XYZ file of C-alpha atoms in Angstrom:
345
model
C 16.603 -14.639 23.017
C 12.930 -15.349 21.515
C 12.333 -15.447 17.864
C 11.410 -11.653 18.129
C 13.869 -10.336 20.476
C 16.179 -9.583 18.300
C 14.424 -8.319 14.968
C 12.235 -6.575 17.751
C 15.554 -4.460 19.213
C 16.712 -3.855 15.145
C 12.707 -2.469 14.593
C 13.181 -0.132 17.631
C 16.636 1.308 16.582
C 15.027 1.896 13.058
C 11.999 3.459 14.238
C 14.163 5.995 16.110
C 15.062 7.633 12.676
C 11.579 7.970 10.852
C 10.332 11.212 10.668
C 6.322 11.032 11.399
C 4.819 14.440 11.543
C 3.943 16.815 9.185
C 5.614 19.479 11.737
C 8.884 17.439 11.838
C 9.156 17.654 7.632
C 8.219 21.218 8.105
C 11.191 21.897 10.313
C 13.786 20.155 8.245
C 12.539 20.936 5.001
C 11.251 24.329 5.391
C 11.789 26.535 2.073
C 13.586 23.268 0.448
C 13.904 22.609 -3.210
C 13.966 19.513 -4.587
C 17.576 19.449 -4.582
C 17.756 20.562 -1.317
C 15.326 17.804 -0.440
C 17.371 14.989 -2.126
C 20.528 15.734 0.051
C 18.263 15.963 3.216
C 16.637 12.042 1.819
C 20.594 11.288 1.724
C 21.017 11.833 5.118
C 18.390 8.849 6.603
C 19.437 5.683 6.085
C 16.923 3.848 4.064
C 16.673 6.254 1.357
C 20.496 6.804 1.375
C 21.077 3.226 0.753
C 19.184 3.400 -2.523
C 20.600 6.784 -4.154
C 21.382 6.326 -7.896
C 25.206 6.191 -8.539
C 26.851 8.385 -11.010
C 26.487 5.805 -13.743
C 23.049 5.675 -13.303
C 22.411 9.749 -13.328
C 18.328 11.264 -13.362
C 17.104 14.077 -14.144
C 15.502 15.360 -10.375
C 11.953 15.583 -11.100
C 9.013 14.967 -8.976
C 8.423 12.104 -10.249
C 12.241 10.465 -9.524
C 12.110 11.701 -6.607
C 8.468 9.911 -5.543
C 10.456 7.260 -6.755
C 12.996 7.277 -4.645
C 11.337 7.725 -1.824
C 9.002 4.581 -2.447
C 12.472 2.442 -3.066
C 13.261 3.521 0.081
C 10.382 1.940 1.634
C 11.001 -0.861 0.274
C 14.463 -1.364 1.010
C 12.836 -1.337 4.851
C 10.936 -4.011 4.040
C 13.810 -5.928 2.493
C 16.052 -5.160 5.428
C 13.554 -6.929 7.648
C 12.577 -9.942 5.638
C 16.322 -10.384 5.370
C 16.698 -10.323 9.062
C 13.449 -12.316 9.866
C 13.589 -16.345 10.821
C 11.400 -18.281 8.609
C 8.192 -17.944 10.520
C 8.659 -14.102 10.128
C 9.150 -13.736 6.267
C 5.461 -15.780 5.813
C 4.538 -13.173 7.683
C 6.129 -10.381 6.382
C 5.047 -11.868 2.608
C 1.515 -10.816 3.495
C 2.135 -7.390 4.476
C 4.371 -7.036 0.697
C 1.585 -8.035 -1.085
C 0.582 -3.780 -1.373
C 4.267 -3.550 -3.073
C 3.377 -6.590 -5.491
C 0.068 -5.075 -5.927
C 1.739 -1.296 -6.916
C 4.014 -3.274 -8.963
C 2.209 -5.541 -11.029
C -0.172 -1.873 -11.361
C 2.938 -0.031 -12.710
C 4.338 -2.505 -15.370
C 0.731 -3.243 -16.973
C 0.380 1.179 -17.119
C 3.958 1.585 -18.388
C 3.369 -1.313 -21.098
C 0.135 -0.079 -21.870
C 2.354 3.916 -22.774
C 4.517 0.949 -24.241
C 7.542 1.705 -22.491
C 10.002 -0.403 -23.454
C 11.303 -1.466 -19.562
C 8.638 -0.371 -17.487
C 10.726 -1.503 -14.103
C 14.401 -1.265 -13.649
C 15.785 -4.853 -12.143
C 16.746 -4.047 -8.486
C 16.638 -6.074 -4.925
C 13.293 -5.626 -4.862
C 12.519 -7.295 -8.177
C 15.412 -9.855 -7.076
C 13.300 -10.496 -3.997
C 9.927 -11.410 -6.397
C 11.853 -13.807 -8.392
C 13.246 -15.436 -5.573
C 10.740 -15.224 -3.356
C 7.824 -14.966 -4.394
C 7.754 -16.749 -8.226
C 7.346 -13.348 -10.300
C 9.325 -14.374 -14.166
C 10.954 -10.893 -13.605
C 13.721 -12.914 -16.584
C 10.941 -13.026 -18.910
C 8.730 -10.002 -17.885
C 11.398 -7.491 -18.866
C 11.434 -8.578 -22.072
C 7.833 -8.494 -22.866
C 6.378 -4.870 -24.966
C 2.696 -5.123 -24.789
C 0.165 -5.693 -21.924
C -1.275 -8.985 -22.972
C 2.221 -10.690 -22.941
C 2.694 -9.469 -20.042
C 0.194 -11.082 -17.892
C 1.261 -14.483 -18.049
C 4.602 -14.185 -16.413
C 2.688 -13.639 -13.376
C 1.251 -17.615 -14.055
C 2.627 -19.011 -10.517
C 2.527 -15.781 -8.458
C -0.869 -15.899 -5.985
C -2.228 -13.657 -8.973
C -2.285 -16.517 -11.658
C -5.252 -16.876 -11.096
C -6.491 -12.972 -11.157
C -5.114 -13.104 -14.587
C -6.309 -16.350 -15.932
C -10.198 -15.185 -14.966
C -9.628 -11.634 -16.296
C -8.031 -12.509 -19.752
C -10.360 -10.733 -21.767
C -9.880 -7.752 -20.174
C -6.103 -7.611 -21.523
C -5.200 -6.351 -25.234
C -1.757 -5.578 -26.679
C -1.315 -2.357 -25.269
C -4.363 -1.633 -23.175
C -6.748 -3.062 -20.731
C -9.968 -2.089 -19.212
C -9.017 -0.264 -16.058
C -12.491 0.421 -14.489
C -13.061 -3.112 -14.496
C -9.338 -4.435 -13.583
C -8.320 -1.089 -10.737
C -11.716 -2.672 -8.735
C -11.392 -6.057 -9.084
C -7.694 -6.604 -8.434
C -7.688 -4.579 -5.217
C -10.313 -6.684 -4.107
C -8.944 -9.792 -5.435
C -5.592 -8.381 -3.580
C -7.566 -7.760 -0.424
C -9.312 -11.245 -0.028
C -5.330 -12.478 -0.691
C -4.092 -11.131 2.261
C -6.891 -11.923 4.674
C -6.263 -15.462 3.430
C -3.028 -15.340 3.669
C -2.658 -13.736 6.798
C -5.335 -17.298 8.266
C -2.807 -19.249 7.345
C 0.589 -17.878 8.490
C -0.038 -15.896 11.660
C -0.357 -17.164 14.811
C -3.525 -17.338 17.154
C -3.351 -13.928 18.880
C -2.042 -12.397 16.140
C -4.601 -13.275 13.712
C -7.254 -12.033 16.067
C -5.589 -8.759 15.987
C -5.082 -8.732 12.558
C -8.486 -9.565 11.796
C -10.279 -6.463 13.386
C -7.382 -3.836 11.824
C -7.848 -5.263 8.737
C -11.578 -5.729 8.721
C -11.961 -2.481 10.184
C -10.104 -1.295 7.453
C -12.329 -2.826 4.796
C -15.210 -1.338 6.352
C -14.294 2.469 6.581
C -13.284 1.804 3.112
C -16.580 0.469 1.434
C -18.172 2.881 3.851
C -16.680 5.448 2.063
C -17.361 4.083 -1.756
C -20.801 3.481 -0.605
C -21.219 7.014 0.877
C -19.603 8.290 -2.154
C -21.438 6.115 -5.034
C -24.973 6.632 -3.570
C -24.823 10.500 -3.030
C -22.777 12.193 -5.074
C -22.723 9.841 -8.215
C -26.537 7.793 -7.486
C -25.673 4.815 -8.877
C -27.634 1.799 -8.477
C -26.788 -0.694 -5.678
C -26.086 -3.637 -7.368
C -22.976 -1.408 -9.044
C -22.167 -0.142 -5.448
C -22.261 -3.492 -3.966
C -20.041 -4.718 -6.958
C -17.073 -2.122 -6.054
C -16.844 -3.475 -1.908
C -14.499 -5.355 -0.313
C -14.957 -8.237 1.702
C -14.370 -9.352 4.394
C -15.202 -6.642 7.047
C -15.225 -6.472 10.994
C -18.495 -4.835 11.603
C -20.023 -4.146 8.301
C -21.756 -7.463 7.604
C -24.575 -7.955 4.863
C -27.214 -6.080 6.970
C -25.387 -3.255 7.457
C -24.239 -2.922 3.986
C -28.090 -3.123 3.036
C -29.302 -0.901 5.763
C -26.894 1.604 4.699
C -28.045 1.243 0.958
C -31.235 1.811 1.992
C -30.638 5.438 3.919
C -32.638 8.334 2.373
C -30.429 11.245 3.358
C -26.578 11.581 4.483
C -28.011 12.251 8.308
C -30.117 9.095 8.411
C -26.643 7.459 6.790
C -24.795 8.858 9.555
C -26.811 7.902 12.188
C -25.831 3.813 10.816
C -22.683 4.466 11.137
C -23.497 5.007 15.033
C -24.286 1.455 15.933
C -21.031 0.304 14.127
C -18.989 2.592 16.154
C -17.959 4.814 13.502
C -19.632 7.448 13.384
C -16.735 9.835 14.569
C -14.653 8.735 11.662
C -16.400 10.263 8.567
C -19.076 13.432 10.563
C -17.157 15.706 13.008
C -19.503 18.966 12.735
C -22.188 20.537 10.779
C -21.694 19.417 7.174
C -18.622 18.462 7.930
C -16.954 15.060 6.592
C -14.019 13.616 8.416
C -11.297 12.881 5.796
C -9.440 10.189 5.044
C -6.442 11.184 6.586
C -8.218 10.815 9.937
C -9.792 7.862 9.259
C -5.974 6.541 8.096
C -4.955 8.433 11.957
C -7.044 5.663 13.453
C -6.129 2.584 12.104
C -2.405 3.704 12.850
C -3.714 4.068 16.597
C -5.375 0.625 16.898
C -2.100 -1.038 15.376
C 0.172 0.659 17.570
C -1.941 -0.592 20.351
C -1.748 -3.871 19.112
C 2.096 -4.545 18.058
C 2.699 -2.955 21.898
C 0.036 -5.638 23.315
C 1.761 -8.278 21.642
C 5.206 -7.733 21.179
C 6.460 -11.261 20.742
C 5.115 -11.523 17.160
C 4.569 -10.325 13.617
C 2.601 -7.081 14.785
C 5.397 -4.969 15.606
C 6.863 -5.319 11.911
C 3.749 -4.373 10.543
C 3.195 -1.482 12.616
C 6.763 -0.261 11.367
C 6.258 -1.031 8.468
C 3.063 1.105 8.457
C 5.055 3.980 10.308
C 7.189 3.948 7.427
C 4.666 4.223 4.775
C 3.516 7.596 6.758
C 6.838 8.503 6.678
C 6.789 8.177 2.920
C 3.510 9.736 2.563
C 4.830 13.161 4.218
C 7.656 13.304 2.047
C 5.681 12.378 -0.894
C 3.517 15.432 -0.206
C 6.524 17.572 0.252
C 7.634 16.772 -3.101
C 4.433 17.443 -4.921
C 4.347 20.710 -2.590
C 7.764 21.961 -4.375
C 7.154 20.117 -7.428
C 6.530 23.999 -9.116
C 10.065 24.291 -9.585
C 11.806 23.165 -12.870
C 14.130 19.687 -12.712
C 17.469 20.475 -11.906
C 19.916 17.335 -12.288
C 20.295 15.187 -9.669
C 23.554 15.197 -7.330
C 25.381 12.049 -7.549
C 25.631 9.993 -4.539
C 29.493 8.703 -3.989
């Protein structure tokens, strides 16, 4: 067998048990409670492998349960890197950087409500510290946002951290600033990242999902920024993203310069995206859709090249929809008081 044979065959076996359609969670869960909705999580495998015991017993709220879910995600990912050859989990380590980046997000919010353990120590917190040089040791002992910050010294965000120091206080930091700048920061990480550990053909694909992706999204913070908030354009260009796939410097200026949403949308045309954000009259094609597309393209890719990296990802991205639909089933239910959460034996 190849390298990706046999991680290839596990990735098609666990891709036969996501649910991916807002129909198929309608189905199951139809008239659900939360509690109902916990024992149906208990019955697919990644989310049953991550159920609380009884010694660890939560309230079931919304918020446990969004939880939950998310751990299950990640205990996918885990699965994986745990399965994957050495060549795979370099890989792999570029598509976790959205967990480290959610992560690192969470524990500077929780310290900054000064929570006194804003993370509970769990494989996937074993898997930074081993892995991927997070202090988790020392960061669960720190209680304010500024100590914090430098137990990520010789994780690829040392550096983030070292340039925005002023930023941090004791028990709050400047989000505006820091939300922007470290998803860009995180952005420019994994297209560098992703140069240096994936292959030729991979990369290429890579490249023009992720640069595509980049584009729709400063598109959108563009489109957003100029019309309905009319800020000035050295602010706009100061919240986008780079590197793109179509949306180089003059396009980005050209779209700037557009008097009206029409003459905006007519841009859009020559970068082939105009059926991504205007569908009809006055109408503005969500993000959903836009998220519909990139899905597409990457399916299109992992199939073209199925001895690599690109069929993990595009699980891996399955999964995250997969999450996303239960997420919004929660919040859909989310009306009903807590009730205590069953135990899982």
């Amino acid at each position: 067998m190849t390298n990706y044979t046999a991680i290839n065959t596990k990735v098609r076996a666990m891709k036969g048990k996501l649910v991916l359609t807002p129909e198929e969670i309608d189905d199951r869960l139809a008239g659900y409670t939360l509690s109902d909705l916990y024992q149906a999580l208990d019955q697919l495998p990644s989310y049953h492998q991550v159920m609380p015991s009884e010694q660890n017993k939560l309230d079931l709220t919304a918020e446990n349960l969004i939880e939950l879910i998310d751990r299950g995600l990640r205990y996918d990912f885990l699965k994986l890197y745990r399965f994957s050859g050495f060549e795979q989990r370099a890989a792999l380590s570029v598509y976790g950087i959205r967990f480290e980046r959610e992560f690192i997000t969470k524990v500077l919010r929780g310290l900054e409500r000064q929570e006194s353990v804003p993370f509970v120590v769990n494989p996937f917190t074993d898997y930074l510290e081993k892995h991927r040089h997070f202090h988790i040791g020392e960061l669960i002992t720190k209680t304010s946002v500024l100590d914090s910050i430098d137990t990520f010294r010789d994780t690829d965000y040392g550096k983030f951290f070292e340039d925005y120091h002023d930023y941090f206080h004791d028990h709050d930091y400047n989000h505006y600033i820091i939300s922007t700048v470290f998803e860009q920061y995180c952005a420019v990480l994994v297209w560098k990242k992703a140069s240096r550990v994936l292959n030729d053909k991979a990369l290429t694909r890579f490249k023009k999902l992720f640069g595509s992706e980049m584009d729709l999204a400063n598109i959108r913070t563009i489109f957003r920024l100029k019309f309905y908030y009319k800020v000035d354009e050295n602010f706009i260009r100061s919240q986008l993203f780079s590197p793109g796939r179509y949306l180089n410097e003059a396009n980005i200026s050209a779209l700037l310069a557009s008097q009206d949403k029409n003459s905006f949308f007519n841009l859009l045309t020559n970068l082939g995206y105009q059926d991504l954000f205007k569908s009809g009259e006055n109408k503005v094609v969500g993000l959903k859709q836009q998220k519909a597309w990139l899905k597409t393209i990457e399916h299109r890719f992992a199939k073209s090249l199925p001895q690599s990296v690109l069929p993990l990802f595009d699980y891996l991205s399955l999964k995250e929809l997969e999450a996303d639909l239960l997420k919004e089933k929660v919040e859909a239910i989310a009306y009903q008081s807590p009730v205590t959460m069953p135990f899982h034996n």
